[in-house]
Amino acid sequence: MKNILKLSLSTGLILFLTLSAASQQSQPAPVKAHQVKGSIYEVKGGSGANTGFFIGEKEVLVIDAKMSGETAKQMIEEIKKLTSNPIKYVVITHSDGDHVNGLVGFPKNINVVAHQQTRKDMDAAFKDPAQRAYLPDITFSDKLKLHLGEDVVKLLHFGRAHTSGDVVVLFPKEKVAFLGDLLFLGRDPLVHRHKNGCSFGLVKTLKAILELDAEIFVHGHENIASRSDVEGVMNALQEKQNKIKALIEEGKSLEEIKKIFKVEDRPAQPGRRRRIGLVETIYLELTEKK
Ligand SMILES: [Zn+2]
């Protein structure tokens, strides 16, 4: 009896140590701006995705807003260390909370710029009046040019991909592009079916990105990528699509295909939607078309 108690106590202790180590690991890194090229910076740390900003002659353009007002304010402090120019634009790459929920930390007089579908998604998600004050005031469908003095920033949409309102932010002079979540390194591409994302559209979008005159690719959740990183992600995704297509033609079921790719679905967390993995997404896209 005593031994069992001892055992369960030590198991508890190990569990406690593991949990506290995990919580230490999940402590977000401090918010910090890193120069990408010229006047273009990436902001890492805090809660939410990587963001960025460009210091123009008279104004600042920000890309994405982090996940909380508090982190957004820390990002603004980072900008203030480098320039006294005011923030004029916040361009949103897509509507996911880790990219937009920090908008409430920005001054009221900014212009929020987004794809028209992203505005619709945000309109549905933003319930609080404090949030609704930051719904995008400038929207577009395919492309939009913003001029900051002599500098041009191009916003481009190539169709359904990670969501159905993704925007690539291109700085032509510096050959830098911000991709939001159109690129993930070291994990499967993420396609939000609930936001009308599409894996075949993602391939098309990555192809269009590779046709841009850009060399440096900043994205939402990892270190800066090169052209060959983008190519690698696109090729791997296409290869997976082709393999799944062949398996469907052989008459394999979704369950069998999942097994072949060693996909193990985790049950949905209470109150949240079930995560549909990439293999299932591709399967559904291929079988829906028929
Ligand atoms: Zn996202």
PDB file of N, CA, C and O in Angstrom, residues 8-80:
ATOM      1  N   SER A   8       2.572   6.617  -6.706  1.00  0.00           N
ATOM      2  CA  SER A   8       1.667   7.597  -7.305  1.00  0.00           C
ATOM      3  C   SER A   8       2.138   9.019  -6.977  1.00  0.00           C
ATOM      4  O   SER A   8       1.980   9.927  -7.768  1.00  0.00           O
ATOM      5  N   LEU A   9       2.757   9.173  -5.783  1.00  0.00           N
ATOM      6  CA  LEU A   9       3.298  10.493  -5.444  1.00  0.00           C
ATOM      7  C   LEU A   9       4.406  10.886  -6.407  1.00  0.00           C
ATOM      8  O   LEU A   9       4.443  12.000  -6.910  1.00  0.00           O
ATOM      9  N   SER A  10       5.317   9.909  -6.676  1.00  0.00           N
ATOM     10  CA  SER A  10       6.423  10.272  -7.566  1.00  0.00           C
ATOM     11  C   SER A  10       5.926  10.477  -8.991  1.00  0.00           C
ATOM     12  O   SER A  10       6.423  11.340  -9.702  1.00  0.00           O
ATOM     13  N   THR A  11       4.892   9.703  -9.387  1.00  0.00           N
ATOM     14  CA  THR A  11       4.313   9.923 -10.726  1.00  0.00           C
ATOM     15  C   THR A  11       3.737  11.334 -10.798  1.00  0.00           C
ATOM     16  O   THR A  11       3.935  12.045 -11.774  1.00  0.00           O
ATOM     17  N   GLY A  12       3.057  11.708  -9.704  1.00  0.00           N
ATOM     18  CA  GLY A  12       2.475  13.052  -9.629  1.00  0.00           C
ATOM     19  C   GLY A  12       3.541  14.117  -9.730  1.00  0.00           C
ATOM     20  O   GLY A  12       3.387  15.101 -10.452  1.00  0.00           O
ATOM     21  N   LEU A  13       4.659  13.870  -9.025  1.00  0.00           N
ATOM     22  CA  LEU A  13       5.747  14.845  -9.034  1.00  0.00           C
ATOM     23  C   LEU A  13       6.320  14.997 -10.441  1.00  0.00           C
ATOM     24  O   LEU A  13       6.530  16.108 -10.926  1.00  0.00           O
ATOM     25  N   ILE A  14       6.509  13.828 -11.103  1.00  0.00           N
ATOM     26  CA  ILE A  14       7.050  13.874 -12.472  1.00  0.00           C
ATOM     27  C   ILE A  14       6.092  14.635 -13.387  1.00  0.00           C
ATOM     28  O   ILE A  14       6.489  15.491 -14.164  1.00  0.00           O
ATOM     29  N   LEU A  15       4.788  14.334 -13.215  1.00  0.00           N
ATOM     30  CA  LEU A  15       3.777  14.984 -14.036  1.00  0.00           C
ATOM     31  C   LEU A  15       3.831  16.498 -13.817  1.00  0.00           C
ATOM     32  O   LEU A  15       3.827  17.285 -14.750  1.00  0.00           O
ATOM     33  N   PHE A  16       3.949  16.881 -12.504  1.00  0.00           N
ATOM     34  CA  PHE A  16       3.999  18.301 -12.162  1.00  0.00           C
ATOM     35  C   PHE A  16       5.217  18.966 -12.815  1.00  0.00           C
ATOM     36  O   PHE A  16       5.124  20.019 -13.427  1.00  0.00           O
ATOM     37  N   LEU A  17       6.373  18.256 -12.692  1.00  0.00           N
ATOM     38  CA  LEU A  17       7.598  18.821 -13.267  1.00  0.00           C
ATOM     39  C   LEU A  17       7.476  18.960 -14.788  1.00  0.00           C
ATOM     40  O   LEU A  17       7.882  19.964 -15.360  1.00  0.00           O
ATOM     41  N   THR A  18       6.879  17.926 -15.417  1.00  0.00           N
ATOM     42  CA  THR A  18       6.707  17.955 -16.871  1.00  0.00           C
ATOM     43  C   THR A  18       5.812  19.125 -17.271  1.00  0.00           C
ATOM     44  O   THR A  18       6.106  19.872 -18.192  1.00  0.00           O
ATOM     45  N   LEU A  19       4.691  19.259 -16.506  1.00  0.00           N
ATOM     46  CA  LEU A  19       3.743  20.328 -16.838  1.00  0.00           C
ATOM     47  C   LEU A  19       4.375  21.697 -16.653  1.00  0.00           C
ATOM     48  O   LEU A  19       4.215  22.571 -17.487  1.00  0.00           O
ATOM     49  N   SER A  20       5.145  21.865 -15.546  1.00  0.00           N
ATOM     50  CA  SER A  20       5.709  23.196 -15.333  1.00  0.00           C
ATOM     51  C   SER A  20       6.794  23.479 -16.361  1.00  0.00           C
ATOM     52  O   SER A  20       6.948  24.612 -16.794  1.00  0.00           O
ATOM     53  N   ALA A  21       7.525  22.429 -16.790  1.00  0.00           N
ATOM     54  CA  ALA A  21       8.513  22.631 -17.850  1.00  0.00           C
ATOM     55  C   ALA A  21       7.812  23.042 -19.133  1.00  0.00           C
ATOM     56  O   ALA A  21       8.243  23.955 -19.840  1.00  0.00           O
ATOM     57  N   ALA A  22       6.659  22.370 -19.400  1.00  0.00           N
ATOM     58  CA  ALA A  22       5.908  22.687 -20.624  1.00  0.00           C
ATOM     59  C   ALA A  22       5.398  24.122 -20.577  1.00  0.00           C
ATOM     60  O   ALA A  22       5.446  24.826 -21.575  1.00  0.00           O
ATOM     61  N   SER A  23       4.925  24.548 -19.381  1.00  0.00           N
ATOM     62  CA  SER A  23       4.367  25.898 -19.315  1.00  0.00           C
ATOM     63  C   SER A  23       5.479  26.932 -19.444  1.00  0.00           C
ATOM     64  O   SER A  23       5.284  28.002 -19.978  1.00  0.00           O
ATOM     65  N   GLN A  24       6.701  26.560 -18.952  1.00  0.00           N
ATOM     66  CA  GLN A  24       7.828  27.472 -19.129  1.00  0.00           C
ATOM     67  C   GLN A  24       8.163  27.607 -20.615  1.00  0.00           C
ATOM     68  O   GLN A  24       8.433  28.691 -21.096  1.00  0.00           O
ATOM     69  N   GLN A  25       8.090  26.454 -21.305  1.00  0.00           N
ATOM     70  CA  GLN A  25       8.412  26.471 -22.726  1.00  0.00           C
ATOM     71  C   GLN A  25       7.407  27.314 -23.507  1.00  0.00           C
ATOM     72  O   GLN A  25       7.761  27.956 -24.468  1.00  0.00           O
ATOM     73  N   SER A  26       6.119  27.270 -23.066  1.00  0.00           N
ATOM     74  CA  SER A  26       5.103  27.968 -23.836  1.00  0.00           C
ATOM     75  C   SER A  26       5.045  29.462 -23.489  1.00  0.00           C
ATOM     76  O   SER A  26       4.273  30.190 -24.065  1.00  0.00           O
ATOM     77  N   GLN A  27       5.851  29.902 -22.497  1.00  0.00           N
ATOM     78  CA  GLN A  27       5.969  31.335 -22.232  1.00  0.00           C
ATOM     79  C   GLN A  27       6.422  32.012 -23.520  1.00  0.00           C
ATOM     80  O   GLN A  27       7.479  31.681 -24.041  1.00  0.00           O
ATOM     81  N   PRO A  28       5.645  32.963 -24.058  1.00  0.00           N
ATOM     82  CA  PRO A  28       6.076  33.548 -25.329  1.00  0.00           C
ATOM     83  C   PRO A  28       7.384  34.327 -25.176  1.00  0.00           C
ATOM     84  O   PRO A  28       7.659  34.908 -24.135  1.00  0.00           O
ATOM     85  N   ALA A  29       8.170  34.313 -26.236  1.00  0.00           N
ATOM     86  CA  ALA A  29       9.425  35.075 -26.260  1.00  0.00           C
ATOM     87  C   ALA A  29       9.098  36.563 -26.243  1.00  0.00           C
ATOM     88  O   ALA A  29       8.004  36.957 -26.642  1.00  0.00           O
ATOM     89  N   PRO A  30      10.023  37.407 -25.762  1.00  0.00           N
ATOM     90  CA  PRO A  30       9.740  38.855 -25.771  1.00  0.00           C
ATOM     91  C   PRO A  30       9.543  39.384 -27.196  1.00  0.00           C
ATOM     92  O   PRO A  30      10.116  38.851 -28.144  1.00  0.00           O
ATOM     93  N   VAL A  31       8.703  40.426 -27.309  1.00  0.00           N
ATOM     94  CA  VAL A  31       8.411  41.021 -28.619  1.00  0.00           C
ATOM     95  C   VAL A  31       9.635  41.807 -29.087  1.00  0.00           C
ATOM     96  O   VAL A  31      10.140  42.663 -28.360  1.00  0.00           O
ATOM     97  N   LYS A  32      10.117  41.493 -30.277  1.00  0.00           N
ATOM     98  CA  LYS A  32      11.346  42.137 -30.741  1.00  0.00           C
ATOM     99  C   LYS A  32      11.333  42.308 -32.262  1.00  0.00           C
ATOM    100  O   LYS A  32      10.916  41.406 -32.981  1.00  0.00           O
ATOM    101  N   ALA A  33      11.767  43.479 -32.719  1.00  0.00           N
ATOM    102  CA  ALA A  33      11.852  43.737 -34.160  1.00  0.00           C
ATOM    103  C   ALA A  33      13.220  43.330 -34.689  1.00  0.00           C
ATOM    104  O   ALA A  33      14.231  43.577 -34.052  1.00  0.00           O
ATOM    105  N   HIS A  34      13.222  42.664 -35.836  1.00  0.00           N
ATOM    106  CA  HIS A  34      14.466  42.254 -36.491  1.00  0.00           C
ATOM    107  C   HIS A  34      14.460  42.827 -37.904  1.00  0.00           C
ATOM    108  O   HIS A  34      13.471  42.681 -38.620  1.00  0.00           O
ATOM    109  N   GLN A  35      15.572  43.443 -38.299  1.00  0.00           N
ATOM    110  CA  GLN A  35      15.634  44.008 -39.646  1.00  0.00           C
ATOM    111  C   GLN A  35      15.642  42.884 -40.680  1.00  0.00           C
ATOM    112  O   GLN A  35      16.381  41.907 -40.549  1.00  0.00           O
ATOM    113  N   VAL A  36      14.783  43.006 -41.691  1.00  0.00           N
ATOM    114  CA  VAL A  36      14.753  42.033 -42.792  1.00  0.00           C
ATOM    115  C   VAL A  36      15.624  42.569 -43.925  1.00  0.00           C
ATOM    116  O   VAL A  36      16.557  41.913 -44.379  1.00  0.00           O
ATOM    117  N   LYS A  37      15.322  43.781 -44.373  1.00  0.00           N
ATOM    118  CA  LYS A  37      16.114  44.452 -45.407  1.00  0.00           C
ATOM    119  C   LYS A  37      15.700  45.921 -45.462  1.00  0.00           C
ATOM    120  O   LYS A  37      14.506  46.214 -45.432  1.00  0.00           O
ATOM    121  N   GLY A  38      16.661  46.807 -45.525  1.00  0.00           N
ATOM    122  CA  GLY A  38      16.363  48.239 -45.611  1.00  0.00           C
ATOM    123  C   GLY A  38      15.468  48.675 -44.460  1.00  0.00           C
ATOM    124  O   GLY A  38      15.798  48.459 -43.291  1.00  0.00           O
ATOM    125  N   SER A  39      14.311  49.237 -44.789  1.00  0.00           N
ATOM    126  CA  SER A  39      13.382  49.722 -43.749  1.00  0.00           C
ATOM    127  C   SER A  39      12.296  48.710 -43.429  1.00  0.00           C
ATOM    128  O   SER A  39      11.253  49.062 -42.887  1.00  0.00           O
ATOM    129  N   ILE A  40      12.516  47.461 -43.808  1.00  0.00           N
ATOM    130  CA  ILE A  40      11.521  46.411 -43.559  1.00  0.00           C
ATOM    131  C   ILE A  40      11.955  45.570 -42.362  1.00  0.00           C
ATOM    132  O   ILE A  40      13.094  45.101 -42.308  1.00  0.00           O
ATOM    133  N   TYR A  41      11.044  45.379 -41.427  1.00  0.00           N
ATOM    134  CA  TYR A  41      11.338  44.630 -40.209  1.00  0.00           C
ATOM    135  C   TYR A  41      10.319  43.521 -39.985  1.00  0.00           C
ATOM    136  O   TYR A  41       9.164  43.630 -40.408  1.00  0.00           O
ATOM    137  N   GLU A  42      10.765  42.472 -39.312  1.00  0.00           N
ATOM    138  CA  GLU A  42       9.856  41.415 -38.858  1.00  0.00           C
ATOM    139  C   GLU A  42       9.782  41.527 -37.342  1.00  0.00           C
ATOM    140  O   GLU A  42      10.787  41.811 -36.691  1.00  0.00           O
ATOM    141  N   VAL A  43       8.588  41.285 -36.771  1.00  0.00           N
ATOM    142  CA  VAL A  43       8.446  41.323 -35.314  1.00  0.00           C
ATOM    143  C   VAL A  43       8.088  39.933 -34.825  1.00  0.00           C
ATOM    144  O   VAL A  43       7.039  39.374 -35.185  1.00  0.00           O
ATOM    145  N   LYS A  44       8.958  39.368 -34.017  1.00  0.00           N
ATOM    146  CA  LYS A  44       8.711  38.039 -33.444  1.00  0.00           C
ATOM    147  C   LYS A  44       8.395  38.189 -31.971  1.00  0.00           C
ATOM    148  O   LYS A  44       8.713  39.202 -31.354  1.00  0.00           O
ATOM    149  N   GLY A  45       7.823  37.111 -31.408  1.00  0.00           N
ATOM    150  CA  GLY A  45       7.570  37.067 -29.973  1.00  0.00           C
ATOM    151  C   GLY A  45       6.186  37.545 -29.592  1.00  0.00           C
ATOM    152  O   GLY A  45       5.388  37.942 -30.443  1.00  0.00           O
ATOM    153  N   GLY A  46       5.910  37.482 -28.284  1.00  0.00           N
ATOM    154  CA  GLY A  46       4.596  37.849 -27.781  1.00  0.00           C
ATOM    155  C   GLY A  46       3.563  36.810 -28.177  1.00  0.00           C
ATOM    156  O   GLY A  46       3.912  35.694 -28.579  1.00  0.00           O
ATOM    157  N   SER A  47       2.282  37.160 -28.072  1.00  0.00           N
ATOM    158  CA  SER A  47       1.248  36.197 -28.455  1.00  0.00           C
ATOM    159  C   SER A  47       0.835  36.466 -29.895  1.00  0.00           C
ATOM    160  O   SER A  47       0.657  37.611 -30.306  1.00  0.00           O
ATOM    161  N   GLY A  48       0.729  35.381 -30.656  1.00  0.00           N
ATOM    162  CA  GLY A  48       0.307  35.513 -32.053  1.00  0.00           C
ATOM    163  C   GLY A  48       1.456  35.328 -33.024  1.00  0.00           C
ATOM    164  O   GLY A  48       2.606  35.078 -32.635  1.00  0.00           O
ATOM    165  N   ALA A  49       1.111  35.444 -34.292  1.00  0.00           N
ATOM    166  CA  ALA A  49       2.045  35.139 -35.379  1.00  0.00           C
ATOM    167  C   ALA A  49       3.123  36.214 -35.515  1.00  0.00           C
ATOM    168  O   ALA A  49       3.009  37.295 -34.948  1.00  0.00           O
ATOM    169  N   ASN A  50       4.151  35.900 -36.311  1.00  0.00           N
ATOM    170  CA  ASN A  50       5.150  36.906 -36.683  1.00  0.00           C
ATOM    171  C   ASN A  50       4.435  38.013 -37.458  1.00  0.00           C
ATOM    172  O   ASN A  50       3.538  37.734 -38.254  1.00  0.00           O
ATOM    173  N   THR A  51       4.857  39.238 -37.224  1.00  0.00           N
ATOM    174  CA  THR A  51       4.285  40.373 -37.952  1.00  0.00           C
ATOM    175  C   THR A  51       5.438  41.149 -38.580  1.00  0.00           C
ATOM    176  O   THR A  51       6.585  40.712 -38.502  1.00  0.00           O
ATOM    177  N   GLY A  52       5.124  42.285 -39.196  1.00  0.00           N
ATOM    178  CA  GLY A  52       6.201  43.070 -39.786  1.00  0.00           C
ATOM    179  C   GLY A  52       5.805  44.520 -39.903  1.00  0.00           C
ATOM    180  O   GLY A  52       4.658  44.887 -39.623  1.00  0.00           O
ATOM    181  N   PHE A  53       6.789  45.350 -40.272  1.00  0.00           N
ATOM    182  CA  PHE A  53       6.465  46.741 -40.569  1.00  0.00           C
ATOM    183  C   PHE A  53       7.497  47.336 -41.515  1.00  0.00           C
ATOM    184  O   PHE A  53       8.610  46.821 -41.655  1.00  0.00           O
ATOM    185  N   PHE A  54       7.066  48.407 -42.181  1.00  0.00           N
ATOM    186  CA  PHE A  54       7.912  49.123 -43.118  1.00  0.00           C
ATOM    187  C   PHE A  54       7.901  50.590 -42.720  1.00  0.00           C
ATOM    188  O   PHE A  54       6.824  51.169 -42.535  1.00  0.00           O
ATOM    189  N   ILE A  55       9.081  51.173 -42.574  1.00  0.00           N
ATOM    190  CA  ILE A  55       9.159  52.594 -42.222  1.00  0.00           C
ATOM    191  C   ILE A  55       9.300  53.400 -43.506  1.00  0.00           C
ATOM    192  O   ILE A  55      10.329  53.332 -44.186  1.00  0.00           O
ATOM    193  N   GLY A  56       8.234  54.100 -43.864  1.00  0.00           N
ATOM    194  CA  GLY A  56       8.263  54.967 -45.043  1.00  0.00           C
ATOM    195  C   GLY A  56       8.784  56.343 -44.676  1.00  0.00           C
ATOM    196  O   GLY A  56       9.092  56.617 -43.507  1.00  0.00           O
ATOM    197  N   GLU A  57       8.854  57.224 -45.690  1.00  0.00           N
ATOM    198  CA  GLU A  57       9.354  58.591 -45.486  1.00  0.00           C
ATOM    199  C   GLU A  57       8.628  59.322 -44.364  1.00  0.00           C
ATOM    200  O   GLU A  57       9.237  59.980 -43.547  1.00  0.00           O
ATOM    201  N   LYS A  58       7.292  59.190 -44.402  1.00  0.00           N
ATOM    202  CA  LYS A  58       6.505  59.946 -43.423  1.00  0.00           C
ATOM    203  C   LYS A  58       5.645  59.055 -42.537  1.00  0.00           C
ATOM    204  O   LYS A  58       5.163  59.474 -41.495  1.00  0.00           O
ATOM    205  N   GLU A  59       5.393  57.811 -43.014  1.00  0.00           N
ATOM    206  CA  GLU A  59       4.465  56.947 -42.277  1.00  0.00           C
ATOM    207  C   GLU A  59       4.999  55.526 -42.166  1.00  0.00           C
ATOM    208  O   GLU A  59       5.931  55.156 -42.868  1.00  0.00           O
ATOM    209  N   VAL A  60       4.322  54.765 -41.321  1.00  0.00           N
ATOM    210  CA  VAL A  60       4.692  53.353 -41.139  1.00  0.00           C
ATOM    211  C   VAL A  60       3.538  52.480 -41.615  1.00  0.00           C
ATOM    212  O   VAL A  60       2.370  52.799 -41.392  1.00  0.00           O
ATOM    213  N   LEU A  61       3.892  51.387 -42.301  1.00  0.00           N
ATOM    214  CA  LEU A  61       2.902  50.377 -42.689  1.00  0.00           C
ATOM    215  C   LEU A  61       3.207  49.117 -41.886  1.00  0.00           C
ATOM    216  O   LEU A  61       4.356  48.670 -41.837  1.00  0.00           O
ATOM    217  N   VAL A  62       2.185  48.578 -41.236  1.00  0.00           N
ATOM    218  CA  VAL A  62       2.348  47.377 -40.405  1.00  0.00           C
ATOM    219  C   VAL A  62       1.696  46.198 -41.116  1.00  0.00           C
ATOM    220  O   VAL A  62       0.686  46.366 -41.804  1.00  0.00           O
ATOM    221  N   ILE A  63       2.273  45.008 -40.971  1.00  0.00           N
ATOM    222  CA  ILE A  63       1.672  43.803 -41.540  1.00  0.00           C
ATOM    223  C   ILE A  63       1.283  42.870 -40.409  1.00  0.00           C
ATOM    224  O   ILE A  63       2.145  42.383 -39.684  1.00  0.00           O
ATOM    225  N   ASP A  64      -0.004  42.670 -40.244  1.00  0.00           N
ATOM    226  CA  ASP A  64      -0.616  41.845 -39.206  1.00  0.00           C
ATOM    227  C   ASP A  64      -0.476  42.455 -37.803  1.00  0.00           C
ATOM    228  O   ASP A  64       0.377  43.303 -37.564  1.00  0.00           O
ATOM    229  N   ALA A  65      -1.371  41.978 -36.904  1.00  0.00           N
ATOM    230  CA  ALA A  65      -1.587  42.739 -35.671  1.00  0.00           C
ATOM    231  C   ALA A  65      -1.308  41.969 -34.382  1.00  0.00           C
ATOM    232  O   ALA A  65      -1.597  42.464 -33.304  1.00  0.00           O
ATOM    233  N   LYS A  66      -0.710  40.755 -34.485  1.00  0.00           N
ATOM    234  CA  LYS A  66      -0.517  39.910 -33.292  1.00  0.00           C
ATOM    235  C   LYS A  66      -1.870  39.481 -32.719  1.00  0.00           C
ATOM    236  O   LYS A  66      -2.916  39.750 -33.294  1.00  0.00           O
ATOM    237  N   MET A  67      -1.826  38.776 -31.557  1.00  0.00           N
ATOM    238  CA  MET A  67      -3.050  38.121 -31.083  1.00  0.00           C
ATOM    239  C   MET A  67      -3.727  38.847 -29.922  1.00  0.00           C
ATOM    240  O   MET A  67      -4.860  38.559 -29.579  1.00  0.00           O
ATOM    241  N   SER A  68      -2.999  39.784 -29.283  1.00  0.00           N
ATOM    242  CA  SER A  68      -3.625  40.502 -28.172  1.00  0.00           C
ATOM    243  C   SER A  68      -3.241  41.971 -28.255  1.00  0.00           C
ATOM    244  O   SER A  68      -2.178  42.319 -28.804  1.00  0.00           O
ATOM    245  N   GLY A  69      -4.106  42.818 -27.695  1.00  0.00           N
ATOM    246  CA  GLY A  69      -3.821  44.247 -27.654  1.00  0.00           C
ATOM    247  C   GLY A  69      -2.507  44.522 -26.950  1.00  0.00           C
ATOM    248  O   GLY A  69      -1.740  45.403 -27.341  1.00  0.00           O
ATOM    249  N   GLU A  70      -2.233  43.728 -25.904  1.00  0.00           N
ATOM    250  CA  GLU A  70      -1.013  43.934 -25.119  1.00  0.00           C
ATOM    251  C   GLU A  70       0.236  43.699 -25.978  1.00  0.00           C
ATOM    252  O   GLU A  70       1.165  44.512 -25.978  1.00  0.00           O
ATOM    253  N   THR A  71       0.239  42.575 -26.723  1.00  0.00           N
ATOM    254  CA  THR A  71       1.393  42.298 -27.591  1.00  0.00           C
ATOM    255  C   THR A  71       1.493  43.334 -28.704  1.00  0.00           C
ATOM    256  O   THR A  71       2.587  43.774 -29.066  1.00  0.00           O
ATOM    257  N   ALA A  72       0.333  43.753 -29.233  1.00  0.00           N
ATOM    258  CA  ALA A  72       0.348  44.788 -30.291  1.00  0.00           C
ATOM    259  C   ALA A  72       1.012  46.060 -29.764  1.00  0.00           C
ATOM    260  O   ALA A  72       1.817  46.688 -30.455  1.00  0.00           O
ATOM    261  N   LYS A  73       0.692  46.422 -28.517  1.00  0.00           N
ATOM    262  CA  LYS A  73       1.289  47.637 -27.922  1.00  0.00           C
ATOM    263  C   LYS A  73       2.799  47.480 -27.776  1.00  0.00           C
ATOM    264  O   LYS A  73       3.554  48.434 -27.996  1.00  0.00           O
ATOM    265  N   GLN A  74       3.237  46.264 -27.439  1.00  0.00           N
ATOM    266  CA  GLN A  74       4.681  46.024 -27.334  1.00  0.00           C
ATOM    267  C   GLN A  74       5.342  46.136 -28.707  1.00  0.00           C
ATOM    268  O   GLN A  74       6.455  46.631 -28.837  1.00  0.00           O
ATOM    269  N   MET A  75       4.603  45.685 -29.739  1.00  0.00           N
ATOM    270  CA  MET A  75       5.124  45.811 -31.107  1.00  0.00           C
ATOM    271  C   MET A  75       5.253  47.297 -31.469  1.00  0.00           C
ATOM    272  O   MET A  75       6.251  47.723 -32.057  1.00  0.00           O
ATOM    273  N   ILE A  76       4.245  48.091 -31.101  1.00  0.00           N
ATOM    274  CA  ILE A  76       4.278  49.524 -31.396  1.00  0.00           C
ATOM    275  C   ILE A  76       5.466  50.191 -30.685  1.00  0.00           C
ATOM    276  O   ILE A  76       6.133  51.056 -31.250  1.00  0.00           O
ATOM    277  N   GLU A  77       5.769  49.740 -29.463  1.00  0.00           N
ATOM    278  CA  GLU A  77       6.952  50.258 -28.753  1.00  0.00           C
ATOM    279  C   GLU A  77       8.228  49.958 -29.537  1.00  0.00           C
ATOM    280  O   GLU A  77       9.132  50.789 -29.614  1.00  0.00           O
ATOM    281  N   GLU A  78       8.299  48.761 -30.118  1.00  0.00           N
ATOM    282  CA  GLU A  78       9.463  48.385 -30.939  1.00  0.00           C
ATOM    283  C   GLU A  78       9.585  49.327 -32.146  1.00  0.00           C
ATOM    284  O   GLU A  78      10.681  49.718 -32.523  1.00  0.00           O
ATOM    285  N   ILE A  79       8.447  49.663 -32.754  1.00  0.00           N
ATOM    286  CA  ILE A  79       8.458  50.575 -33.910  1.00  0.00           C
ATOM    287  C   ILE A  79       8.954  51.957 -33.477  1.00  0.00           C
ATOM    288  O   ILE A  79       9.786  52.574 -34.141  1.00  0.00           O
ATOM    289  N   LYS A  80       8.465  52.404 -32.305  1.00  0.00           N
ATOM    290  CA  LYS A  80       8.830  53.741 -31.803  1.00  0.00           C
ATOM    291  C   LYS A  80      10.318  53.876 -31.503  1.00  0.00           C
ATOM    292  O   LYS A  80      10.855  54.977 -31.504  1.00  0.00           O
TER     293      LYS A  80
END
